Tab-separated table of C-alpha atoms in Angstrom:
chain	number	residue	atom	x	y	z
A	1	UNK	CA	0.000	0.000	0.000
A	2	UNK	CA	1.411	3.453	-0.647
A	3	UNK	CA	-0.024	6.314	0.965
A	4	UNK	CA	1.898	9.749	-0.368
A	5	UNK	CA	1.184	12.686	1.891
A	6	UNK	CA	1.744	15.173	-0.643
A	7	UNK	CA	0.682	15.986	-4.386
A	8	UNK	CA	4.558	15.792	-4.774
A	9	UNK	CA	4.784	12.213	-3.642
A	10	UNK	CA	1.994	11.242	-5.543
A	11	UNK	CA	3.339	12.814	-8.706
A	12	UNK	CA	6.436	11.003	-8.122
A	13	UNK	CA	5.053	7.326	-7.615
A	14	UNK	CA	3.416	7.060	-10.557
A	15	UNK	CA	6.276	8.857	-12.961
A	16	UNK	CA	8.108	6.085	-11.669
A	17	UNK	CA	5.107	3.331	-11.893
A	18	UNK	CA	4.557	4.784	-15.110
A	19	UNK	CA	8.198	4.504	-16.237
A	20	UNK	CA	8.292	0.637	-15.469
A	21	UNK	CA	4.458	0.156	-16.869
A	22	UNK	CA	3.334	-1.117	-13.369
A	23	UNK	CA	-0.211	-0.913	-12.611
A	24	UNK	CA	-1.926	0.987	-9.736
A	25	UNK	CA	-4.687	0.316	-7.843
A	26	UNK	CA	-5.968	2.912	-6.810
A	27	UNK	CA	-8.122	3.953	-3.674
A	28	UNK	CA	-9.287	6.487	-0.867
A	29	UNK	CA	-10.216	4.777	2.355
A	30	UNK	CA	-11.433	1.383	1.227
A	31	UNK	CA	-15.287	1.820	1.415
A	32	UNK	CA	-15.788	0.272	-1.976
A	33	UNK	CA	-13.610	-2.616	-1.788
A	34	UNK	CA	-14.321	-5.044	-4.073
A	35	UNK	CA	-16.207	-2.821	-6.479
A	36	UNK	CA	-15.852	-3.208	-10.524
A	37	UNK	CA	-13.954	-5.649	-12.594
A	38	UNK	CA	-10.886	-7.324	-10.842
A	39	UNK	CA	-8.246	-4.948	-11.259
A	40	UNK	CA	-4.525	-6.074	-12.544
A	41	UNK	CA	-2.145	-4.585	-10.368
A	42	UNK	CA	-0.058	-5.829	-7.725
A	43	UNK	CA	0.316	-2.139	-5.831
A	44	UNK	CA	-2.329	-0.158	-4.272
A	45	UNK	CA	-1.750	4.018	-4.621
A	46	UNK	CA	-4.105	5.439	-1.857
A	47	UNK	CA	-5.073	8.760	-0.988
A	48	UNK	CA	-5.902	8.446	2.521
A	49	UNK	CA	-2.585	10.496	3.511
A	50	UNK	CA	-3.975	13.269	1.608
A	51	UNK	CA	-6.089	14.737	4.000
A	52	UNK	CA	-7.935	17.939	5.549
A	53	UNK	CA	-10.276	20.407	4.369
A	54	UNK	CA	-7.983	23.387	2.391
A	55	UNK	CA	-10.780	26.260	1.959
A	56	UNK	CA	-14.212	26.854	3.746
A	57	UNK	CA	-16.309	30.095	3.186
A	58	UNK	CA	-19.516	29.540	4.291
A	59	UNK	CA	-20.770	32.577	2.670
A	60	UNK	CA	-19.978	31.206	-0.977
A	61	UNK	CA	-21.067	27.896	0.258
A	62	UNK	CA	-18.054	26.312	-1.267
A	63	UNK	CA	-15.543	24.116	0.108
A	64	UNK	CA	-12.090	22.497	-0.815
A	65	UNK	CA	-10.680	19.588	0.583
A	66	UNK	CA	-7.607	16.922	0.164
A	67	UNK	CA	-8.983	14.012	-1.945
A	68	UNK	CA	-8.485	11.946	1.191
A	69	UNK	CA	-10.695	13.709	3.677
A	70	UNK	CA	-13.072	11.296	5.136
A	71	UNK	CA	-16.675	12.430	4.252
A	72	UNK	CA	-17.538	12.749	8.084
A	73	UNK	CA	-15.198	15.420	8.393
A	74	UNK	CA	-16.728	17.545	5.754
A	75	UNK	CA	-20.269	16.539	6.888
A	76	UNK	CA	-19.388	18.137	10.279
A	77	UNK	CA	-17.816	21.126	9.049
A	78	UNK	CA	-20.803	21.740	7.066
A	79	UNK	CA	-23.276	20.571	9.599
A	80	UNK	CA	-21.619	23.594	12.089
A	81	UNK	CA	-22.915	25.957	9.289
A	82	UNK	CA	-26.119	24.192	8.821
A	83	UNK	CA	-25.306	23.424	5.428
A	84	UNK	CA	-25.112	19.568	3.826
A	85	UNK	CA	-24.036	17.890	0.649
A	86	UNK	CA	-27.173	18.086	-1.515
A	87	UNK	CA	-27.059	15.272	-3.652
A	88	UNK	CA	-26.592	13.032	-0.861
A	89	UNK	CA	-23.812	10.513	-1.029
A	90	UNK	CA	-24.154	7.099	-0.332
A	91	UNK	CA	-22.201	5.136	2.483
A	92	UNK	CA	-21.602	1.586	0.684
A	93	UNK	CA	-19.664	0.019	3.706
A	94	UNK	CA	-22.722	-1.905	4.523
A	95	UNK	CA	-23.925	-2.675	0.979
A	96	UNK	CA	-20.421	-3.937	0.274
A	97	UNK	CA	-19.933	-5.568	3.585
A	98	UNK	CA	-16.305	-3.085	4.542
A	99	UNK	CA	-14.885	-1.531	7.291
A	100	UNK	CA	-13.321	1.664	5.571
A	101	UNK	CA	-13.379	5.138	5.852
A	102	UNK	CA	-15.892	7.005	3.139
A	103	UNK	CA	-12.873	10.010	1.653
A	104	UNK	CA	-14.466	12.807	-0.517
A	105	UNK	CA	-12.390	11.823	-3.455
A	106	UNK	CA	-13.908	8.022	-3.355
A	107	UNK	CA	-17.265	9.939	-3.588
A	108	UNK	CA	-16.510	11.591	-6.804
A	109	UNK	CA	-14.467	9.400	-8.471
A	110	UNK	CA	-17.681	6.848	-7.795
A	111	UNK	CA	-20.258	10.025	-8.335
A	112	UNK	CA	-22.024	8.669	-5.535
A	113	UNK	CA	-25.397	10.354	-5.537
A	114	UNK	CA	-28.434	9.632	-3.542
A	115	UNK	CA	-32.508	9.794	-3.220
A	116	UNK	CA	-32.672	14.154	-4.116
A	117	UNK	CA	-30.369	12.551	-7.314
A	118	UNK	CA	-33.709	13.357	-9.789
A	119	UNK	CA	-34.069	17.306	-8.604
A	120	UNK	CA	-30.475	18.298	-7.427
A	121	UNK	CA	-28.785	16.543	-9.797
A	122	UNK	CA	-25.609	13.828	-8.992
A	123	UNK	CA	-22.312	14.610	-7.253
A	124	UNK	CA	-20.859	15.726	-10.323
A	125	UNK	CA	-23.264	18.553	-10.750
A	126	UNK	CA	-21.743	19.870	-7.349
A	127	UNK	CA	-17.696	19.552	-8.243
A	128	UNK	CA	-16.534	23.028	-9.266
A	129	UNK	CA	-12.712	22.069	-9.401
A	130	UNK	CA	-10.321	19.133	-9.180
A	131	UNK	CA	-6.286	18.596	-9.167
A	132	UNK	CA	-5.429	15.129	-10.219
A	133	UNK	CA	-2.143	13.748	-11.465
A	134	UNK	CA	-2.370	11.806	-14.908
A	135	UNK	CA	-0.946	8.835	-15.825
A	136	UNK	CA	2.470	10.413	-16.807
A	137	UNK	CA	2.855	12.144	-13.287
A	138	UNK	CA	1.851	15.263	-14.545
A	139	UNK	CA	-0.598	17.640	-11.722
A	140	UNK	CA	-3.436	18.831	-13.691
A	141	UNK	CA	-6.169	21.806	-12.395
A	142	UNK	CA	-9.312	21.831	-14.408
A	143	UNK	CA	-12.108	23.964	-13.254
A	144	UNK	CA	-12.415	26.448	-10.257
A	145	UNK	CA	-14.393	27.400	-7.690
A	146	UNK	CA	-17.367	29.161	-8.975
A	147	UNK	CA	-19.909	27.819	-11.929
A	148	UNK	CA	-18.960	30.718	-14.185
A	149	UNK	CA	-15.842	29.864	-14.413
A	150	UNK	CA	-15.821	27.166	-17.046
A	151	UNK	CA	-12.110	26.661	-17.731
A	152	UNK	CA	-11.516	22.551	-17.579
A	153	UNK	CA	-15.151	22.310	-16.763
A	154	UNK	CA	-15.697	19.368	-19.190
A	155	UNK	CA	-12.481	17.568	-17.578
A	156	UNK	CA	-14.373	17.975	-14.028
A	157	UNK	CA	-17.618	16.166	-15.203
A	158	UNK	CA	-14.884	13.382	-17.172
A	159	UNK	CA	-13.338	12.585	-13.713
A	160	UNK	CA	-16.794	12.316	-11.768
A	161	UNK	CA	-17.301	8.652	-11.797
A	162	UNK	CA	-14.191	7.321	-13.713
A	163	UNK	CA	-13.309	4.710	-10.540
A	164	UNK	CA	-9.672	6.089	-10.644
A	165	UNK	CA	-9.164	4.884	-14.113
A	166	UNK	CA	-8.112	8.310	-15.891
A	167	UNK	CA	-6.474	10.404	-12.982
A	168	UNK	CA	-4.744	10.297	-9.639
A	169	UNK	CA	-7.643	12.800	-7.675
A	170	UNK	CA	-5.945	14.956	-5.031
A	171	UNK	CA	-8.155	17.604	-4.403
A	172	UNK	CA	-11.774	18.645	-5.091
A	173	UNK	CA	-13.412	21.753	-5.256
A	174	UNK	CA	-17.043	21.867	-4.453
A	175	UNK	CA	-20.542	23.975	-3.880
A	176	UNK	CA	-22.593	23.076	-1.067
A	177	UNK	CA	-26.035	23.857	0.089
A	178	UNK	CA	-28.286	25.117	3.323
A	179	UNK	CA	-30.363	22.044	4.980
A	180	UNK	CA	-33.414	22.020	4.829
A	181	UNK	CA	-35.258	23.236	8.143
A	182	UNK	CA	-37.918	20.593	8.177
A	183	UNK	CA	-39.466	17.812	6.341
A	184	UNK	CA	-41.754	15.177	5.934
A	185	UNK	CA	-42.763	11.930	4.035
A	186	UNK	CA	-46.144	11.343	2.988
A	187	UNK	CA	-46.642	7.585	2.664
A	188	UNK	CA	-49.069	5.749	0.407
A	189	UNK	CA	-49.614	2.356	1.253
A	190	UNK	CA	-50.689	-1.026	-0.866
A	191	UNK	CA	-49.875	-0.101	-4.250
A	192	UNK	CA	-48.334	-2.524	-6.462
A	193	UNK	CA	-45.876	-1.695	-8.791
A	194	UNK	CA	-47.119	-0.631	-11.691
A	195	UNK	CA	-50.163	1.569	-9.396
A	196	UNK	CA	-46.831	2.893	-7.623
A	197	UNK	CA	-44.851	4.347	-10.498
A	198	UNK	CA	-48.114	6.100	-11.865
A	199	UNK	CA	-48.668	7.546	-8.649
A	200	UNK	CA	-45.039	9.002	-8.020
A	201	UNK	CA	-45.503	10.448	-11.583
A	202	UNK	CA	-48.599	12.484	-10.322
A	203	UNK	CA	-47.018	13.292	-7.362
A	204	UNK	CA	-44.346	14.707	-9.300
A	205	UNK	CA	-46.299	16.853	-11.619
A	206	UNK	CA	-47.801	18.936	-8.603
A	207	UNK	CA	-46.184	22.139	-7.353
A	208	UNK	CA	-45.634	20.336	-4.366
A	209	UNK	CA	-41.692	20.111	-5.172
A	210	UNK	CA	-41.274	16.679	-4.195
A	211	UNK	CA	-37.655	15.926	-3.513
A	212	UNK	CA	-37.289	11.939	-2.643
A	213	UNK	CA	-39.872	9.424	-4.461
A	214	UNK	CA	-39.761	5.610	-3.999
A	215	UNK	CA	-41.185	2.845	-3.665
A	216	UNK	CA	-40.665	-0.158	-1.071
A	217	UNK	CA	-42.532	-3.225	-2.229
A	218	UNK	CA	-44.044	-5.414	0.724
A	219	UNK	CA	-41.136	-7.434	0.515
A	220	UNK	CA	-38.728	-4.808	1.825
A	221	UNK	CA	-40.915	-2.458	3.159
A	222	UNK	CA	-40.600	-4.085	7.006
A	223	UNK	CA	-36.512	-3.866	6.612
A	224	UNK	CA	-37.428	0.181	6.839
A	225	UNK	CA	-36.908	2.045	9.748
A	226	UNK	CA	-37.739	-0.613	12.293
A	227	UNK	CA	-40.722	-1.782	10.769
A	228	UNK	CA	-42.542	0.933	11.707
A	229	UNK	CA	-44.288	2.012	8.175
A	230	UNK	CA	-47.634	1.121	7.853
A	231	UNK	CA	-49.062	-2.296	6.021
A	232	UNK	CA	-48.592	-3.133	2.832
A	233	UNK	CA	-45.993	-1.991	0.335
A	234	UNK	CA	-44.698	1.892	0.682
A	235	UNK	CA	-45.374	4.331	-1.531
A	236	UNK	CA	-43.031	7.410	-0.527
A	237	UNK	CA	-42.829	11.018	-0.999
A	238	UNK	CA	-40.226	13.333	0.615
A	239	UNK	CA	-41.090	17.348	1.040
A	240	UNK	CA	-38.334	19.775	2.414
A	241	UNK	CA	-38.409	23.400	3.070
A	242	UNK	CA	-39.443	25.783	6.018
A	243	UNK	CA	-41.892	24.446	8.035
A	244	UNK	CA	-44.964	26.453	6.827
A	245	UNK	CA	-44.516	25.641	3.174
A	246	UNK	CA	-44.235	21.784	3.892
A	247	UNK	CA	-47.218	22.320	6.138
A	248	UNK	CA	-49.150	23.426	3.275
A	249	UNK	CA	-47.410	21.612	0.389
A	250	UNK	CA	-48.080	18.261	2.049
A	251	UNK	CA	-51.529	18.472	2.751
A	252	UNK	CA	-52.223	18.851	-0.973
A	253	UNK	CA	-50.533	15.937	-1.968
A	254	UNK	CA	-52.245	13.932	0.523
A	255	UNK	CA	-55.358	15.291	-0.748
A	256	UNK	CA	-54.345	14.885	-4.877
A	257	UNK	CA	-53.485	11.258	-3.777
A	258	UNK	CA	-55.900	10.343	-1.328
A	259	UNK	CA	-58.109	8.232	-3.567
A	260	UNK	CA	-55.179	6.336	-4.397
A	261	UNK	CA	-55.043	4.482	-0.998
A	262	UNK	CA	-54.252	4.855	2.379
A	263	UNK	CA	-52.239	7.555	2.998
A	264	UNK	CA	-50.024	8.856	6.170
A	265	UNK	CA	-47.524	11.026	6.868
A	266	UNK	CA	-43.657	10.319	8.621
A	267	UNK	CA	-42.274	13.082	11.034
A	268	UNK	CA	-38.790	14.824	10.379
A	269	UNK	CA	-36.820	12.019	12.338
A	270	UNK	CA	-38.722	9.180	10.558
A	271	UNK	CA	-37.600	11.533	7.334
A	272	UNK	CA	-34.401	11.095	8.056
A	273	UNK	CA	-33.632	7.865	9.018
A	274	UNK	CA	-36.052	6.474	6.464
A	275	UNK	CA	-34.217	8.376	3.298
A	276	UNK	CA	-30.414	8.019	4.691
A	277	UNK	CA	-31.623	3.399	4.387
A	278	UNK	CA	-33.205	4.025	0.737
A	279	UNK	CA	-29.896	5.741	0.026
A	280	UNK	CA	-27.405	3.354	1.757
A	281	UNK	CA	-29.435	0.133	0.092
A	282	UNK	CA	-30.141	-1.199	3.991
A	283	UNK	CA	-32.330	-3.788	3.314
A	284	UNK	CA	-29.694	-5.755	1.500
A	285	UNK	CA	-26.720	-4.967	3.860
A	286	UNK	CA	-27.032	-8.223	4.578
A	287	UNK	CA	-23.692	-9.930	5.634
A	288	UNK	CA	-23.540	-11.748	2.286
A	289	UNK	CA	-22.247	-11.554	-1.284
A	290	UNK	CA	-25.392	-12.435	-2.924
A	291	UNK	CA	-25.163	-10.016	-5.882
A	292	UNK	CA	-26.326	-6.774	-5.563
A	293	UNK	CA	-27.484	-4.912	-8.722
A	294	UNK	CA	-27.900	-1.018	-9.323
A	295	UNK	CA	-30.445	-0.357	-12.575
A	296	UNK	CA	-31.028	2.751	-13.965
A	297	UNK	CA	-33.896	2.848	-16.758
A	298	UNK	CA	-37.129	5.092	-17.547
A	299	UNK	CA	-39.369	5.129	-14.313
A	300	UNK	CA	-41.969	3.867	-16.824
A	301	UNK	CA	-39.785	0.461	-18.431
A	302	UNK	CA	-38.213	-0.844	-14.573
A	303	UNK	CA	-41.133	-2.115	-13.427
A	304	UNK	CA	-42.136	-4.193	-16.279
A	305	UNK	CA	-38.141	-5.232	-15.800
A	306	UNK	CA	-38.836	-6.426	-12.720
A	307	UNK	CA	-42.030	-8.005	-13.375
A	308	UNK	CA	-40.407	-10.195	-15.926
A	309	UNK	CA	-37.819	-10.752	-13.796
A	310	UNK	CA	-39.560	-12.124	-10.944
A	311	UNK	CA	-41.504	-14.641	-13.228
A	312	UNK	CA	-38.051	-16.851	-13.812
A	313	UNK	CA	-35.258	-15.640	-10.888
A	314	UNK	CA	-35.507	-15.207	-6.973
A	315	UNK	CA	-34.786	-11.477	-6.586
A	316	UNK	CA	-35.731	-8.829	-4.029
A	317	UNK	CA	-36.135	-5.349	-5.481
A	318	UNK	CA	-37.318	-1.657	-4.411
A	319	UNK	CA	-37.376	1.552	-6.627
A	320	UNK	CA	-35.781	4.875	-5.513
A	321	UNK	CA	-35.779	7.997	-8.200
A	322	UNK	CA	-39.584	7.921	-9.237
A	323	UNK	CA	-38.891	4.409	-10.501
A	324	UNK	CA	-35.948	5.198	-12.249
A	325	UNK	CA	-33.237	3.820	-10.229
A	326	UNK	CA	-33.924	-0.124	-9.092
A	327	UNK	CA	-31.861	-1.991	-6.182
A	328	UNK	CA	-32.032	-5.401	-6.942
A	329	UNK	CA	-30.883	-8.096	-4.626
A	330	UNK	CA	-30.670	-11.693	-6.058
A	331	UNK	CA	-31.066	-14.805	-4.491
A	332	UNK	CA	-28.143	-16.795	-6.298
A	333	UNK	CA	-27.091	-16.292	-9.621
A	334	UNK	CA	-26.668	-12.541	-11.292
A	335	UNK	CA	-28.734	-13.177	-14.124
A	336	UNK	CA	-26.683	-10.811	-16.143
A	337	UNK	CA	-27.261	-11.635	-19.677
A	338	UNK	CA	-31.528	-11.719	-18.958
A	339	UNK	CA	-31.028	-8.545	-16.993
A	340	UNK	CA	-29.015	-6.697	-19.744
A	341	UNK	CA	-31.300	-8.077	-22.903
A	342	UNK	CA	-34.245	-7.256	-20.627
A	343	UNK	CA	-32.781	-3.539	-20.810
A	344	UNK	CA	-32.237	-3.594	-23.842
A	345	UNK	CA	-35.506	-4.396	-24.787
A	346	UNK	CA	-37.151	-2.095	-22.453
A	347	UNK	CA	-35.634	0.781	-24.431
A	348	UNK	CA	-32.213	0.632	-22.577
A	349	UNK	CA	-30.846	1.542	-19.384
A	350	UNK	CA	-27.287	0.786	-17.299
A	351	UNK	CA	-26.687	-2.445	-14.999
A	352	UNK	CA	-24.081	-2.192	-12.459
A	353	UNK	CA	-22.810	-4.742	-10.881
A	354	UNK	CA	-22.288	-3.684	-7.126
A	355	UNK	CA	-21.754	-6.431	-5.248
A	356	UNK	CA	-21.185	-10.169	-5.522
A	357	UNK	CA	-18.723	-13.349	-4.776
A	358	UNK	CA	-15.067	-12.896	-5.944
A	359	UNK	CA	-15.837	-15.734	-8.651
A	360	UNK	CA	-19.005	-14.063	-10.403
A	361	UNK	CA	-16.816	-10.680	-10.566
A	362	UNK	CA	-14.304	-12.766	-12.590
A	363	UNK	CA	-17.324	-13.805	-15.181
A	364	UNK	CA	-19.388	-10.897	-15.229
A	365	UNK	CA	-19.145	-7.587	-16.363
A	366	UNK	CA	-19.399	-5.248	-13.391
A	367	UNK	CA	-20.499	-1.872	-15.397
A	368	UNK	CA	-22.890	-1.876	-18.156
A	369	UNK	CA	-20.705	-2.930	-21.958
A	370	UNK	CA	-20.522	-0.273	-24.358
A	371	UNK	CA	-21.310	-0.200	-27.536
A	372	UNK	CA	-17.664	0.452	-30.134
A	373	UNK	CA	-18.374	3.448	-30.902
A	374	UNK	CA	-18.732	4.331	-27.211
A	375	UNK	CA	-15.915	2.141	-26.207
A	376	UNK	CA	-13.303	3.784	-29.131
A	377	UNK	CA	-13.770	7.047	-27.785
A	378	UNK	CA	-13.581	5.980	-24.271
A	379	UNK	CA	-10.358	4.457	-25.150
A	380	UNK	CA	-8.469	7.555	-26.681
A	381	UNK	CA	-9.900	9.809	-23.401
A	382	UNK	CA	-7.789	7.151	-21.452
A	383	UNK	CA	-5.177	6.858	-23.416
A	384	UNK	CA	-4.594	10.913	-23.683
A	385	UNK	CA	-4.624	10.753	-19.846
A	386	UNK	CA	-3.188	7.724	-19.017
A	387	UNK	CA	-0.819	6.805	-21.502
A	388	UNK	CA	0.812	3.606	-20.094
A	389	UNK	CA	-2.773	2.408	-18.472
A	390	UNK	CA	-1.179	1.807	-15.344
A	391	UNK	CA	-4.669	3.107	-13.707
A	392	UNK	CA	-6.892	0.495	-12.368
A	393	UNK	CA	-6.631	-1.260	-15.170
A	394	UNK	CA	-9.457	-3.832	-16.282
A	395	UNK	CA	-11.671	-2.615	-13.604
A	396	UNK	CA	-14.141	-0.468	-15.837
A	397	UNK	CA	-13.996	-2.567	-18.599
């Protein structure tokens, strides 16, 4: 494991890795072990050394930090401030079964974004700014810290979500945003799927400004917050704001959906608690490696997905995203081919591969295969940036 301190060090590593043509695996603090395609490389380049927050103005509501800065850190900083990550990230230690610590450069090199994904957009949406060394040891800024300033912006959205395969991240540069003072979950109960997704899409169409929509079949819904939601599968929908506009916002989607089913309503703790599980995937932080699949379709095609699905495999599956985003738990094999040609044929969509046994990661595709033309260009991007594809090699494709 090698764990440079300083942009310096980490410049200097892989000039020399990159001199000999050994791969790197690289990492923050470990959260997402175990993640992606089995990478080829013997030595692990981490960025756990490269810590602390470098720039805080409240004010501006934007905040630097050392790649390596574990996300607590920042959440605290912010939290003084009453201010949060928006699009919030998700923890995958217990989805992926680790003991690391979450760093703010594992976020956006993942793009980890969670339930308020659909309205405030991913984690790349947020990143202003990034230093990164390339794959010939070279330190590279691209962006800065305010959205007018667009210089490298397109290199900032190209590093969001690469897994470390394109650039060394040492720093990130990022706009945050006030919390919420209050909110609230309004709750319909016994729809099935289908009945769900065309309710979230009314929901949605109000000037309610709903900012979480899911949907926990029956078969998860009891894994939620203690059991405590009512009977019957969970239809849910999250409103934020100052208390006297959620007041009135959520008693007129209870009353547009109130013919829909039995409807209640979740206080601001059950809020919270109930949207930080639908983000972290708790219902299938299991213990086990049974694989864990991440879907992302049209709200309208993933239920029919699933539907089909359920008719030939054991799988366990709720919807976050107004449909759009599917966790899917299976009960033994991954399915992947069905899955995939099931996508396909639903009018596409991207399979992910989160979690599973070391040998199904060795047969299956972890991220959704692109198409050549796709694949070609994504090829000269790395090879412009890492030159000697020392960088995680293998694991994104």
């Amino acid at each position: 494991m090698l764990t440079p301190s300083t942009e310096i060090e980490v410049a200097d590593l892989i000039r020399d890795h990159a001199s000999r043509k050994a791969p790197l695996h690289i990492r923050g603090g470990g959260s997402r072990a175990g993640f992606g395609n089995p990478a080829a490389a013997d030595s692990t380049l981490s960025s756990a050394a490269l810590s602390g927050i470098v720039e805080y103005n409240p004010a501006e509501m934007v905040i630097t930090a050392r790649a390596g800065t574990p996300v607590a850190e920042i959440e605290a900083a912010l939290a003084e401030n009453g201010q949060a990550m928006a699009f919030e990230p998700m923890d995958h230690r217990g989805a992926m079964g680790t003991s690391g610590t979450p760093t703010i450069g594992g976020l956006f090199a993942v793009n980890s974004s969670g339930p308020r994904r659909f309205t405030a957009g991913a984690a790349r949406d947020h990143l202003l700014g990034v230093r990164f060394v390339n794959g010939a040891g070279e330190v590279v800024k691209a962006g800065g810290k305010v959205m007018k300033n667009v210089t490298g912006l397109d290199l900032v959205k190209l590093l969001a979500g690469s897994h470390g395969t394109l650039g060394f991240l040492t720093e990130v540069t990022f706009k945050v945003l006030p919390v919420p003072k209050t909110a609230t979950t309004i709750v319909l109960s016994g729809l099935e799927d289908e009945q769900a997704m065309k309710a979230l899409a009314a929901a949605l169409s109000l000037s309610v400004e709903v900012s979480g929509a899911a949907h926990l079949p029956e078969s998860v819904r009891g894994r939620f917050i203690g059991g405590k939601l009512p009977e019957g599968a969970a239809t849910v929908m999250r409103l934020e704001g100052l208390e006297a506009s959620v007041a009135v916002r959520a008693e007129k989607l209870m009353a547009a959906i109130s013919g829909m089913g039995p409807v209640s309503r979740l206080d601001a703790d059950e809020t919270k608690a109930l949207w930080a599980e639908i983000r972290d995937v708790t219902p299938y932080a299991d213990g086990t490696a049974r694989p864990l699949w991440r879907l992302s379709m049209a709200p309208s095609q993933a239920w029919k997905l699933v539907a089909g699905l359920r008719l030939r495999a054991g799988i366990d599956a709720y919807y976050d995203w107004q449909g759009g985003l599917v966790w899917m738990r299976m009960e033994a094999d991954p399915e992947a081919e069905v899955l995939r040609h099931g996508i396909r044929t639903l009018g596409g969509g991207h399979a992910t591969l989160l979690r599973a046994a070391p040998q199904v990661r060795a047969e299956v595709a972890s991220f959704e295969p692109q198409t050549p033309a796709v694949a070609l260009l994504s090829g000269r991007v790395r090879a412009k940036l890492d030159p000697h594809g020392i960088f995680n090699p293998g694991l994104m494709a």
